[in-house]
Each structure stands twice: as structure tokens, then as C-alpha cells.
Tab-separated table of C-alpha atoms in Angstrom:
chain	number	residue	atom	x	y	z
A	24	MET	CA	0.000	0.000	0.000
A	25	THR	CA	1.307	3.465	-0.862
A	26	MET	CA	2.267	5.606	2.104
A	27	HIS	CA	0.787	9.103	2.023
A	28	PHE	CA	2.665	12.220	3.048
A	29	HIS	CA	0.560	15.111	4.317
A	30	ARG	CA	1.346	18.633	3.198
A	31	ASN	CA	0.816	21.527	5.586
A	32	CYS	CA	-0.043	25.100	4.639
A	33	ASP	CA	3.518	26.147	3.861
A	34	GLY	CA	4.064	23.335	1.387
A	35	ILE	CA	6.439	21.346	3.590
A	36	THR	CA	5.875	17.611	3.741
A	37	ARG	CA	7.212	15.076	6.177
A	38	ARG	CA	9.392	13.772	3.365
A	39	ASP	CA	10.991	17.225	3.137
A	40	GLY	CA	12.231	16.687	6.678
A	41	LEU	CA	14.693	14.153	5.312
A	42	LYS	CA	16.519	16.983	3.576
A	43	LEU	CA	17.361	18.435	6.968
A	44	GLY	CA	19.394	15.362	7.836
A	45	LEU	CA	17.108	14.414	10.704
A	46	HIS	CA	16.015	11.028	9.495
A	47	GLY	CA	19.468	9.626	8.959
A	48	LEU	CA	20.599	10.623	12.432
A	49	ILE	CA	17.597	10.128	14.661
A	50	ALA	CA	14.643	8.675	12.803
A	51	GLY	CA	16.037	6.122	10.392
A	52	GLY	CA	15.042	2.977	12.179
A	53	LEU	CA	17.405	0.540	13.833
A	54	ALA	CA	20.789	1.783	12.669
A	55	GLY	CA	20.390	5.299	13.987
A	56	ALA	CA	17.475	5.513	16.351
A	57	LEU	CA	17.604	3.028	19.191
A	58	ARG	CA	17.378	3.974	22.806
A	59	ALA	CA	19.638	2.739	25.568
A	60	THR	CA	18.773	-0.483	27.341
A	61	SER	CA	17.298	-0.516	30.807
A	62	ALA	CA	20.822	-0.767	32.238
A	63	ASP	CA	21.751	2.556	30.625
A	64	ALA	CA	18.547	4.207	31.789
A	65	SER	CA	19.505	3.414	35.357
A	66	GLU	CA	22.347	5.923	35.056
A	67	THR	CA	19.674	8.622	35.279
A	68	PRO	CA	16.995	6.978	37.413
A	69	ALA	CA	13.355	8.008	37.380
A	70	SER	CA	12.320	10.109	40.340
A	71	GLN	CA	10.816	8.663	43.457
A	72	LEU	CA	7.464	10.285	42.693
A	73	LYS	CA	4.467	7.995	42.796
A	74	LYS	CA	4.076	6.573	39.328
A	75	GLN	CA	0.534	6.598	37.962
A	76	ALA	CA	1.245	5.134	34.525
A	77	ASP	CA	3.711	2.673	33.061
A	78	ALA	CA	3.272	3.781	29.458
A	79	CYS	CA	1.950	6.560	27.255
A	80	ILE	CA	0.443	6.416	23.764
A	81	LEU	CA	0.480	9.925	22.323
A	82	ILE	CA	-1.661	10.478	19.219
A	83	TRP	CA	-0.150	13.483	17.474
A	84	MET	CA	-2.612	15.201	15.088
A	85	ASP	CA	-0.060	17.083	13.027
A	86	GLY	CA	-1.290	20.341	11.522
A	87	GLY	CA	-3.553	21.386	14.380
A	88	PRO	CA	-7.083	19.936	14.758
A	89	SER	CA	-10.028	22.272	15.254
A	90	HIS	CA	-11.267	22.539	18.822
A	91	TYR	CA	-14.688	23.571	17.484
A	92	GLU	CA	-15.205	20.379	15.497
A	93	THR	CA	-13.861	18.051	18.180
A	94	PHE	CA	-14.272	18.699	21.904
A	95	ASP	CA	-15.332	22.348	22.274
A	96	PRO	CA	-18.432	23.098	20.153
A	97	LYS	CA	-19.971	26.566	20.353
A	98	PRO	CA	-23.661	26.193	19.424
A	99	GLU	CA	-24.569	29.736	20.501
A	100	ALA	CA	-21.981	31.377	18.261
A	101	PRO	CA	-22.901	32.806	14.831
A	102	ILE	CA	-22.882	30.295	11.967
A	103	GLU	CA	-19.595	31.626	10.586
A	104	ILE	CA	-17.991	30.618	13.892
A	105	ARG	CA	-19.888	27.537	15.040
A	106	GLY	CA	-19.822	25.812	11.630
A	107	LYS	CA	-22.187	23.145	10.372
A	108	TYR	CA	-21.908	20.551	13.135
A	109	GLU	CA	-24.236	20.324	16.110
A	110	PRO	CA	-23.119	19.497	19.648
A	111	ILE	CA	-23.957	15.989	20.810
A	112	ALA	CA	-24.589	14.676	24.285
A	113	THR	CA	-21.952	12.379	25.704
A	114	GLN	CA	-22.115	9.498	28.154
A	115	THR	CA	-21.379	12.078	30.869
A	116	PRO	CA	-24.319	14.329	31.806
A	117	GLY	CA	-23.695	17.970	30.975
A	118	ILE	CA	-20.715	17.371	28.676
A	119	HIS	CA	-21.076	17.815	24.927
A	120	PHE	CA	-18.689	17.076	22.064
A	121	SER	CA	-18.963	18.106	18.433
A	122	GLU	CA	-21.040	15.945	16.112
A	123	PRO	CA	-18.115	14.076	14.467
A	124	MET	CA	-17.018	12.626	17.844
A	125	LYS	CA	-19.815	10.066	18.221
A	126	ARG	CA	-17.752	7.060	19.322
A	127	LEU	CA	-15.700	9.073	21.796
A	128	ALA	CA	-18.860	10.675	23.154
A	129	ALA	CA	-20.091	7.169	23.951
A	130	ILE	CA	-17.083	6.509	26.229
A	131	SER	CA	-16.719	10.003	27.713
A	132	ASP	CA	-16.742	8.596	31.249
A	133	ASP	CA	-13.261	7.275	30.462
A	134	LEU	CA	-12.035	10.596	29.028
A	135	ALA	CA	-10.849	13.901	30.437
A	136	ILE	CA	-10.870	16.873	28.076
A	137	VAL	CA	-8.690	19.911	28.676
A	138	ARG	CA	-10.172	22.890	26.815
A	139	SER	CA	-7.943	25.660	28.102
A	140	ILE	CA	-4.354	25.182	26.939
A	141	ARG	CA	-3.034	28.207	25.091
A	142	HIS	CA	0.338	29.510	23.936
A	143	ASP	CA	1.873	32.079	21.618
A	144	GLN	CA	3.478	29.907	18.921
A	145	GLY	CA	1.097	30.020	15.977
A	146	ASN	CA	3.080	28.238	13.286
A	147	HIS	CA	3.634	24.526	12.815
A	148	GLY	CA	7.342	24.399	13.583
A	149	ALA	CA	7.153	26.457	16.766
A	150	GLY	CA	3.857	24.988	17.959
A	151	ASN	CA	5.092	21.433	17.461
A	152	HIS	CA	8.217	22.169	19.456
A	153	TYR	CA	6.400	23.820	22.344
A	154	MET	CA	3.790	21.088	22.782
A	155	MET	CA	6.186	18.182	22.193
A	156	THR	CA	8.907	19.426	24.553
A	157	GLY	CA	7.325	21.891	26.959
A	158	ALA	CA	9.864	24.499	25.874
A	159	PRO	CA	9.223	27.312	23.387
A	160	PRO	CA	11.778	27.613	20.590
A	161	ARG	CA	14.813	29.659	21.550
A	162	ILE	CA	14.685	31.634	18.325
A	163	PRO	CA	11.958	32.366	15.774
A	164	VAL	CA	11.495	29.379	13.470
A	165	GLY	CA	9.728	28.937	10.159
A	166	CYS	CA	6.299	27.435	9.854
A	167	GLY	CA	7.633	24.298	8.205
A	168	ALA	CA	10.642	23.911	10.470
A	169	PHE	CA	11.795	20.647	12.021
A	170	VAL	CA	13.616	21.947	15.100
A	171	SER	CA	15.069	20.499	18.298
A	172	PHE	CA	16.118	22.932	21.009
A	173	HIS	CA	15.056	20.645	23.859
A	174	PRO	CA	14.485	16.902	24.407
A	175	SER	CA	11.045	15.622	23.462
A	176	LEU	CA	8.627	13.790	25.730
A	177	GLY	CA	9.479	10.383	24.288
A	178	SER	CA	13.214	10.935	24.471
A	179	VAL	CA	13.055	11.970	28.113
A	180	VAL	CA	10.989	8.887	28.926
A	181	SER	CA	13.561	6.743	27.105
A	182	HIS	CA	16.359	8.394	29.054
A	183	GLN	CA	14.756	8.100	32.479
A	184	VAL	CA	12.408	5.122	32.400
A	185	GLY	CA	13.894	2.648	29.940
A	186	ALA	CA	12.349	-0.614	28.715
A	187	PRO	CA	12.978	-4.352	28.932
A	188	ASP	CA	16.219	-5.559	27.389
A	189	GLY	CA	16.032	-5.934	23.630
A	190	ILE	CA	13.100	-3.542	23.122
A	191	PRO	CA	13.394	0.207	22.441
A	192	ALA	CA	11.754	2.542	24.952
A	193	TYR	CA	10.466	5.076	22.426
A	194	PHE	CA	8.650	4.368	19.163
A	195	SER	CA	7.219	6.805	16.642
A	196	ILE	CA	4.838	5.478	13.975
A	197	PRO	CA	5.059	5.923	10.987
A	198	SER	CA	7.562	8.791	11.231
A	199	MET	CA	9.137	11.099	13.754
A	200	SER	CA	7.229	14.243	14.614
A	201	ARG	CA	8.899	17.562	13.811
A	202	SER	CA	10.315	18.013	17.311
A	203	GLY	CA	10.247	14.430	18.532
A	204	GLY	CA	14.008	14.052	18.848
A	205	PRO	CA	16.395	13.812	21.817
A	206	ASN	CA	18.486	16.978	21.460
A	207	PHE	CA	21.395	16.770	23.953
A	208	LEU	CA	20.229	13.432	25.390
A	209	GLY	CA	21.829	11.779	22.375
A	210	ALA	CA	20.646	9.820	19.372
A	211	LYS	CA	20.229	6.616	21.373
A	212	HIS	CA	17.141	8.260	22.905
A	213	ALA	CA	15.608	9.127	19.554
A	214	PRO	CA	12.520	7.227	18.442
A	215	PHE	CA	12.623	3.890	16.723
A	216	VAL	CA	10.551	4.622	13.616
A	217	VAL	CA	8.216	2.038	12.094
A	218	PRO	CA	7.400	3.319	8.573
A	219	ASP	CA	5.912	0.026	7.350
A	220	ASN	CA	2.132	-0.233	7.062
A	221	PRO	CA	0.719	-2.695	9.641
A	222	ASN	CA	-2.514	-2.894	7.627
A	223	SER	CA	-0.602	-4.711	4.886
A	224	SER	CA	-0.894	-8.482	4.765
A	225	SER	CA	2.887	-8.654	4.382
A	226	PHE	CA	3.648	-6.304	7.278
A	227	GLN	CA	6.915	-6.888	9.074
A	228	VAL	CA	9.364	-4.485	10.609
A	229	ARG	CA	12.450	-4.795	8.475
A	230	ASP	CA	14.893	-3.904	11.245
A	231	VAL	CA	13.358	-6.430	13.618
A	232	THR	CA	12.673	-9.437	11.419
A	233	ILE	CA	15.661	-11.752	10.985
A	234	PRO	CA	16.236	-12.353	7.257
A	235	SER	CA	15.461	-15.847	6.087
A	236	GLY	CA	18.434	-18.180	6.561
A	237	LEU	CA	20.396	-15.795	8.761
A	238	THR	CA	21.333	-17.774	11.853
A	239	ASP	CA	22.609	-16.479	15.163
A	240	GLN	CA	26.051	-17.835	14.186
A	241	ARG	CA	26.069	-15.735	11.026
A	242	LEU	CA	24.945	-12.699	13.019
A	243	ALA	CA	27.883	-13.207	15.378
A	244	SER	CA	30.232	-13.599	12.417
A	245	ARG	CA	29.093	-10.296	10.961
A	246	GLN	CA	29.696	-8.610	14.275
A	247	ASP	CA	33.209	-10.090	14.467
A	248	ILE	CA	34.008	-8.922	10.953
A	249	ARG	CA	32.776	-5.435	11.699
A	250	SER	CA	34.889	-5.210	14.848
A	251	GLN	CA	37.952	-6.165	12.817
A	252	ILE	CA	37.503	-3.733	9.957
A	253	ASP	CA	36.214	-0.725	11.894
A	254	LYS	CA	39.429	0.725	13.329
A	255	LEU	CA	38.341	4.349	13.600
A	256	LYS	CA	39.545	6.089	16.729
A	257	ARG	CA	36.859	6.582	19.366
A	258	ILE	CA	36.580	9.756	21.430
A	259	LYS	CA	35.047	8.566	24.682
A	260	ASP	CA	34.532	11.958	26.312
A	261	ALA	CA	30.750	12.490	26.333
A	262	ALA	CA	31.192	16.188	25.595
A	263	ALA	CA	32.664	15.307	22.205
A	264	GLY	CA	29.479	13.618	21.029
A	265	ASP	CA	31.541	11.246	18.877
A	266	PRO	CA	29.223	9.785	16.199
A	267	VAL	CA	31.465	6.716	15.837
A	268	MET	CA	30.863	5.842	19.480
A	269	ALA	CA	27.133	6.302	18.895
A	270	ALA	CA	27.295	4.054	15.817
A	271	ASP	CA	28.939	1.314	17.880
A	272	GLU	CA	26.167	1.543	20.446
A	273	PHE	CA	23.451	1.471	17.789
A	274	TYR	CA	24.978	-1.577	16.149
A	275	ALA	CA	25.196	-3.501	19.424
A	276	GLN	CA	21.614	-2.629	20.293
A	277	GLY	CA	20.531	-3.632	16.818
A	278	MET	CA	22.110	-7.035	17.221
A	279	ASP	CA	20.127	-7.470	20.436
A	280	LEU	CA	16.883	-6.305	18.882
A	281	VAL	CA	16.828	-8.537	15.801
A	282	SER	CA	17.465	-11.571	17.969
A	283	SER	CA	14.961	-10.619	20.688
A	284	PRO	CA	11.911	-12.914	20.970
A	285	GLN	CA	10.096	-10.102	22.779
A	286	SER	CA	10.520	-7.759	19.811
A	287	GLN	CA	9.508	-10.414	17.328
A	288	ALA	CA	6.354	-11.145	19.322
A	289	ALA	CA	5.414	-7.492	19.821
A	290	PHE	CA	5.470	-6.791	16.095
A	291	ASP	CA	3.537	-9.919	15.116
A	292	ILE	CA	0.255	-8.101	14.554
A	293	HIS	CA	-0.996	-11.047	12.486
A	294	ALA	CA	-1.315	-12.975	15.753
A	295	GLU	CA	-4.215	-10.726	16.759
A	296	PRO	CA	-7.719	-12.211	16.327
A	297	ASP	CA	-9.681	-10.832	13.376
A	298	LYS	CA	-12.316	-9.506	15.779
A	299	VAL	CA	-9.747	-7.294	17.501
A	300	ARG	CA	-8.203	-6.078	14.257
A	301	ASP	CA	-11.649	-5.269	12.886
A	302	ALA	CA	-12.540	-3.297	16.023
A	303	TYR	CA	-9.528	-1.027	15.554
A	304	GLY	CA	-10.343	-0.577	11.863
A	305	ARG	CA	-8.833	-2.283	8.856
A	306	ASN	CA	-7.008	0.847	7.800
A	307	THR	CA	-3.513	2.196	8.335
A	308	PHE	CA	-4.210	4.262	11.455
A	309	GLY	CA	-6.371	1.551	12.995
A	310	GLN	CA	-3.636	-1.038	12.742
A	311	GLN	CA	-0.967	1.434	13.865
A	312	ALA	CA	-2.989	2.013	17.040
A	313	LEU	CA	-3.271	-1.749	17.555
A	314	LEU	CA	0.497	-2.048	17.110
A	315	ALA	CA	0.939	0.676	19.740
A	316	ARG	CA	-1.149	-1.366	22.174
A	317	ARG	CA	0.998	-4.434	21.462
A	318	LEU	CA	4.158	-2.412	22.075
A	319	VAL	CA	3.065	-1.070	25.450
A	320	SER	CA	1.932	-4.597	26.354
A	321	ALA	CA	5.531	-5.687	25.706
A	322	GLY	CA	6.899	-3.024	28.056
A	323	VAL	CA	7.529	-0.048	25.746
A	324	PRO	CA	6.849	3.077	27.840
A	325	PHE	CA	6.294	5.662	25.082
A	326	VAL	CA	4.712	5.401	21.627
A	327	THR	CA	3.829	8.341	19.389
A	328	LEU	CA	1.312	7.844	16.581
A	329	VAL	CA	1.976	10.668	14.114
A	330	GLN	CA	-1.134	11.389	12.063
A	331	GLY	CA	-0.851	14.201	9.544
A	332	GLY	CA	-3.435	16.034	7.512
A	333	TRP	CA	-5.036	18.275	10.169
A	334	ASP	CA	-4.048	21.636	8.660
A	335	HIS	CA	-7.479	22.463	7.245
A	336	HIS	CA	-7.244	25.948	5.764
A	337	THR	CA	-9.721	24.831	3.105
A	338	ASP	CA	-12.758	22.540	2.912
A	339	LEU	CA	-12.604	21.572	6.580
A	340	PHE	CA	-16.067	20.083	6.870
A	341	ASN	CA	-15.815	17.756	3.903
A	342	ALA	CA	-12.452	16.627	5.211
A	343	TYR	CA	-13.885	15.878	8.654
A	344	ASP	CA	-16.863	14.080	7.130
A	345	LYS	CA	-14.461	11.710	5.397
A	346	LYS	CA	-11.678	11.396	7.938
A	347	MET	CA	-13.170	11.647	11.393
A	348	PRO	CA	-15.512	8.619	11.538
A	349	SER	CA	-12.770	6.019	11.240
A	350	PHE	CA	-10.186	8.114	13.091
A	351	GLU	CA	-12.154	8.720	16.267
A	352	ALA	CA	-13.567	5.183	16.160
A	353	THR	CA	-9.991	3.877	16.320
A	354	ILE	CA	-9.178	6.032	19.355
A	355	ALA	CA	-12.349	4.820	21.069
A	356	ALA	CA	-11.416	1.210	20.235
A	357	LEU	CA	-7.928	1.700	21.667
A	358	VAL	CA	-9.235	3.122	24.951
A	359	SER	CA	-11.904	0.423	25.233
A	360	ASP	CA	-9.474	-2.386	24.414
A	361	LEU	CA	-6.990	-1.180	27.016
A	362	LYS	CA	-9.821	-1.013	29.553
A	363	ASP	CA	-11.079	-4.500	28.711
A	364	ARG	CA	-7.556	-5.885	29.160
A	365	GLY	CA	-7.085	-4.176	32.508
A	366	MET	CA	-4.360	-1.954	31.032
A	367	LEU	CA	-6.047	1.448	30.888
A	368	GLU	CA	-5.385	2.339	34.509
A	369	ARG	CA	-1.632	2.100	33.843
A	370	THR	CA	-1.579	3.357	30.232
A	371	LEU	CA	-1.976	7.046	29.450
A	372	VAL	CA	-3.611	7.856	26.085
A	373	ILE	CA	-3.440	11.418	24.771
A	374	ALA	CA	-4.682	13.032	21.538
A	375	LEU	CA	-3.667	16.538	20.487
A	376	GLY	CA	-1.983	18.718	17.887
A	377	GLU	CA	0.123	21.845	18.029
A	378	PHE	CA	-2.761	24.329	18.339
A	379	GLY	CA	-6.450	24.906	17.582
A	380	ARG	CA	-8.092	26.697	14.668
A	381	THR	CA	-9.404	30.209	14.109
A	382	PRO	CA	-12.885	31.116	15.307
A	383	LYS	CA	-14.131	32.485	12.010
A	384	ILE	CA	-14.436	30.141	9.050
A	385	ASN	CA	-12.504	31.646	6.159
A	386	ASP	CA	-13.761	32.181	2.605
A	387	ARG	CA	-12.288	28.817	1.556
A	388	GLY	CA	-14.374	26.874	4.030
A	389	GLY	CA	-11.493	26.267	6.419
A	390	ARG	CA	-9.999	27.502	9.654
A	391	ASP	CA	-6.493	28.893	10.069
A	392	HIS	CA	-3.879	28.540	12.826
A	393	TRP	CA	-4.956	29.590	16.322
A	394	SER	CA	-2.873	29.069	19.449
A	395	ASN	CA	-5.121	30.956	21.879
A	396	ALA	CA	-7.310	27.891	22.369
A	397	MET	CA	-6.997	24.158	21.882
A	398	SER	CA	-8.438	20.936	23.259
A	399	VAL	CA	-6.471	17.911	24.472
A	400	MET	CA	-7.940	14.478	25.209
A	401	PHE	CA	-6.643	12.326	28.071
A	402	ALA	CA	-7.606	8.797	29.067
A	403	GLY	CA	-6.152	6.261	31.471
A	404	GLY	CA	-2.945	6.401	33.437
A	405	GLY	CA	-4.735	7.276	36.662
A	406	THR	CA	-6.837	10.007	35.033
A	407	SER	CA	-10.364	10.473	36.330
A	408	GLY	CA	-12.724	10.350	33.367
A	409	GLY	CA	-15.994	12.119	32.730
A	410	GLN	CA	-14.587	15.602	33.242
A	411	VAL	CA	-13.748	18.772	31.356
A	412	ILE	CA	-10.959	21.015	32.618
A	413	GLY	CA	-11.012	24.702	31.773
A	414	ALA	CA	-13.073	26.603	29.232
A	415	THR	CA	-12.865	28.978	26.320
A	416	ASP	CA	-15.076	32.032	25.945
A	417	ARG	CA	-18.586	31.677	24.487
A	418	HIS	CA	-17.267	31.983	20.928
A	419	GLY	CA	-14.110	29.903	21.425
A	420	TYR	CA	-11.661	32.724	20.815
A	421	ALA	CA	-9.460	32.105	23.839
A	422	ALA	CA	-9.013	29.990	26.942
A	423	ILE	CA	-10.396	32.035	29.837
A	424	GLU	CA	-11.013	29.574	32.686
A	425	ARG	CA	-8.234	27.485	34.236
A	426	VAL	CA	-5.792	28.739	31.611
A	427	LEU	CA	-2.967	26.237	31.159
A	428	SER	CA	0.332	26.148	29.281
A	429	PRO	CA	2.327	23.601	27.290
A	430	GLU	CA	4.604	23.398	30.339
A	431	ASN	CA	1.637	22.259	32.449
A	432	PHE	CA	0.712	19.684	29.817
A	433	VAL	CA	4.219	18.211	29.541
A	434	SER	CA	4.711	18.246	33.316
A	435	THR	CA	1.497	16.234	33.690
A	436	VAL	CA	2.800	13.523	31.360
A	437	TYR	CA	6.129	13.347	33.168
A	438	ARG	CA	4.525	13.261	36.616
A	439	LYS	CA	2.217	10.408	35.623
A	440	LEU	CA	5.203	8.405	34.386
A	441	GLY	CA	7.100	8.994	37.621
A	442	ILE	CA	9.490	11.602	36.232
A	443	ASP	CA	10.258	14.793	38.166
A	444	ALA	CA	9.487	17.564	35.686
A	445	GLY	CA	11.295	20.083	37.878
A	446	GLN	CA	14.656	18.359	37.786
A	447	MET	CA	17.790	19.831	36.313
A	448	LEU	CA	19.408	17.936	33.452
A	449	HIS	CA	22.931	18.469	32.179
A	450	SER	CA	24.131	18.546	28.617
A	451	PRO	CA	27.281	16.553	27.696
A	452	GLU	CA	29.223	19.812	28.139
A	453	GLY	CA	27.879	20.134	31.687
A	454	ARG	CA	25.395	22.907	30.923
A	455	PRO	CA	22.445	22.795	33.375
A	456	VAL	CA	19.022	22.655	31.724
A	457	HIS	CA	15.624	22.696	33.382
A	458	LEU	CA	13.554	19.774	32.153
A	459	VAL	CA	10.467	22.006	32.361
A	460	SER	CA	10.613	25.634	33.474
A	461	ASP	CA	7.188	25.434	35.160
A	462	ALA	CA	6.856	21.918	36.520
A	463	THR	CA	3.247	22.296	37.713
A	464	PRO	CA	1.058	19.436	36.466
A	465	ILE	CA	-2.671	19.766	35.779
A	466	SER	CA	-3.988	18.825	39.198
A	467	GLU	CA	-7.422	17.677	37.981
A	468	LEU	CA	-5.731	14.943	35.933
A	469	MET	CA	-3.672	13.583	38.820
A	470	SER	CA	-5.103	10.850	41.007
């Protein structure tokens, strides 16, 4: 099946990110994007905070979904603001979602919706960075920028939590988000990217599946040969950031991964019953979400599902009519499946993008970038469902009640995973860096 690349308003596609050299270093699969093993993670132990979740599945809606057409409808606003959809009642009395969110409305008692996050970074590059790291960009960046001024959520979890031996701690499917990298934490804490389509009947992860006929003895032989021919001098001082040292580490981890029964089993999506696969949806995103559930079941603590195509400057309502039914049904299936398996209490599920959309529908039938208001969905991981936190004004222009920041959002994720968001990290050069400048989590989401 052909993989689709979504184009945002500035004409930059995910594929264009390859030109920046990011993919080869930190998002190219096994050879350049494996995290440290659990033994390495112990060098920087997780805090002693009470851990509410063992894993997080973050659904990244790249481009910026509309808060109006998802979780914050405004039925009393003029038609040019409220749009064509009606609010619908949810499972929770007094809470309404927008009409396209039917399946999620039916499980609202398991969901918490934050309607009052706002920030001042209204382009894709800056907004991605702020929401994915909890740190605003240090300098102005272009709308289509792929920038990394601070470690991302997944990379920090990889660095501080770790995963079982032989399995990466941080996955990003099917690509890395714009600011999903590790920055000074090092490439070993970048995401392991799974670009292959799990909805394909021939799906296998090329870096994990042992090629036919390649025995453990031959794997060992290849490693011996490589150690003999690779005589480049290594600079072991961490401040040097020697890429040859990193390559050695990646290769060793790769040898572990391809021979790991745990990895092989986690990626064997064909072992799932047809009933389960059908519930998630026999489409690319549906099967990616199912793969994410299999990964967290195997002990992976952080999985990002990158879903593009949410930059609706034109024809928003037709796009939502086509896209939203299967998309939100998959999220509902994921939450329900985790609950049925007894995993939801320890697995945090989040859905968001970099910002919301403008109040007034433009003359092309779309909404433009708007960072003064956005909605974020939470489920599981010790989160009390059936609640809405914060509010926007009656027309949805801005968050006005319980106004929250990206720092509060990121700190909440870290706190749930047992990570002290207020800690000081140090770059390889010894430079002190606050993990999050305001380490206050969203109290309503904490159990």
C-alpha cells in the first residue's frame, strides 16, 4: 500500500524533513534511532514520585485539529464561527462534544478533556516544538521547520524510564514528529521509527525481522568482521558527542533487537484475532494504534502515533466528514481495548496537535492557525474520566477559565510516568538545563 505524506499550509511535507538530515541521524530505524537499554537508563533513574502510569500512547494530530469540530463546540456562536456541526450529548451528563465525535462521546466517562491550553506559537514548527517538549523555541522558526532545542517527551521517557532488554523505549509510527528528537540526550534516545504499514498483509518491521536463513552464528560472524575492519579512533569523552561511538552503540543494540523474541512477538500483529483487528479498523491508522497497544503490552513506555493532515485551511467540513468517523472510532477502540484488558489504569492515552483553529471560518471553508485555544484528550494512566478542565469564551476565541500552558501539559505527562518535571538535566558539556521551566502538572488529571 502506498504511504501518504501530508502537506501543511507552507508546502512542507514530512518527506521534506529528510533533507534536513534528521532522518538519517535520529529517525532512520534501527541503525540510527535506538534507545539505551534498561541498564543505561539506570544511570539517570526516574524520580521517586508515585508513578501513575507505566506507558503513554500519544496520538499526534499534526497540523492542528479544530477545537470547534472536536471537543469544544460553540452552538450559541454565529454560523460563521460555530460551523455546520451540532453538539452531541456524551455518556457524561452535561458534557457535549462536536457531532463528528460520536464514538468518543459514547465513552466520555473514560475521558478527560482539557479545553484551556493556550500559547503564543502560531506556526507549525514552533507549535510542534512547544507542545512536544514543553519548551518554546529559543529563536523564531519557520512554519515548516523541524527543530530540536530541547528533548522531546518520548526521548526523556527513554532516558529516564527505559524498557525491557532488547526492546526500544520510544517508538514513533510511521515517522518522527517535527520536534520528537532527543536533542542533547543523544541519538540513542531518539525514536525507533516504524514506517511500514501494519494494515498490509505482508507487514513486518524490516529492522526487527531476521532475514530468512540468517542464523545467530552468522549474526555473530558479521559482528566479528565489523569489529575487525572498523578501526576508527573513538573519542570517549561524552562532551565530544563522537558519532562513531554512537554508531557502535546502535549496532550492538541492533544485534540485540533482531534476535529478541520479545521484539519479534510485539510486532507480530498477524497474531491478533480478526475480531480485535476489525474493532480497531482495517485501515492504516487503525492497525498502527493496535500495534501501539501491542508495544506497550511488551513493556515499551512511550509510543507516538503521528497522524498528519489536520491543517485544514480549506474545505474543513468535507475533510472531517471523510476522515473523522474512522479516526475517532480507532481512538475509542484503543481506549476500550486497554480497559477491557485491565491496562487502561496504567496506560496514558493522549490526543492533540500543536494548536487549535481560528474562530471564524474563512472564505475557503477552512480555519487557520490559532494558538489561543486548543483541546487535548486524556484517558487512562490514573486520570479520572468524565470531566472537562477549563473553558474557552462563548465563541471559542481564547481559553479564559483554568488557563494552562504547554509546560503544564508536559509536566502532567512526566509526573504520571514517575518523572520529576522540575529536575535539572545536564548537557554533555555540563550545561544545566531545566527539564520544564514550570513543573506544575494539571492537578485535575492527577489521582
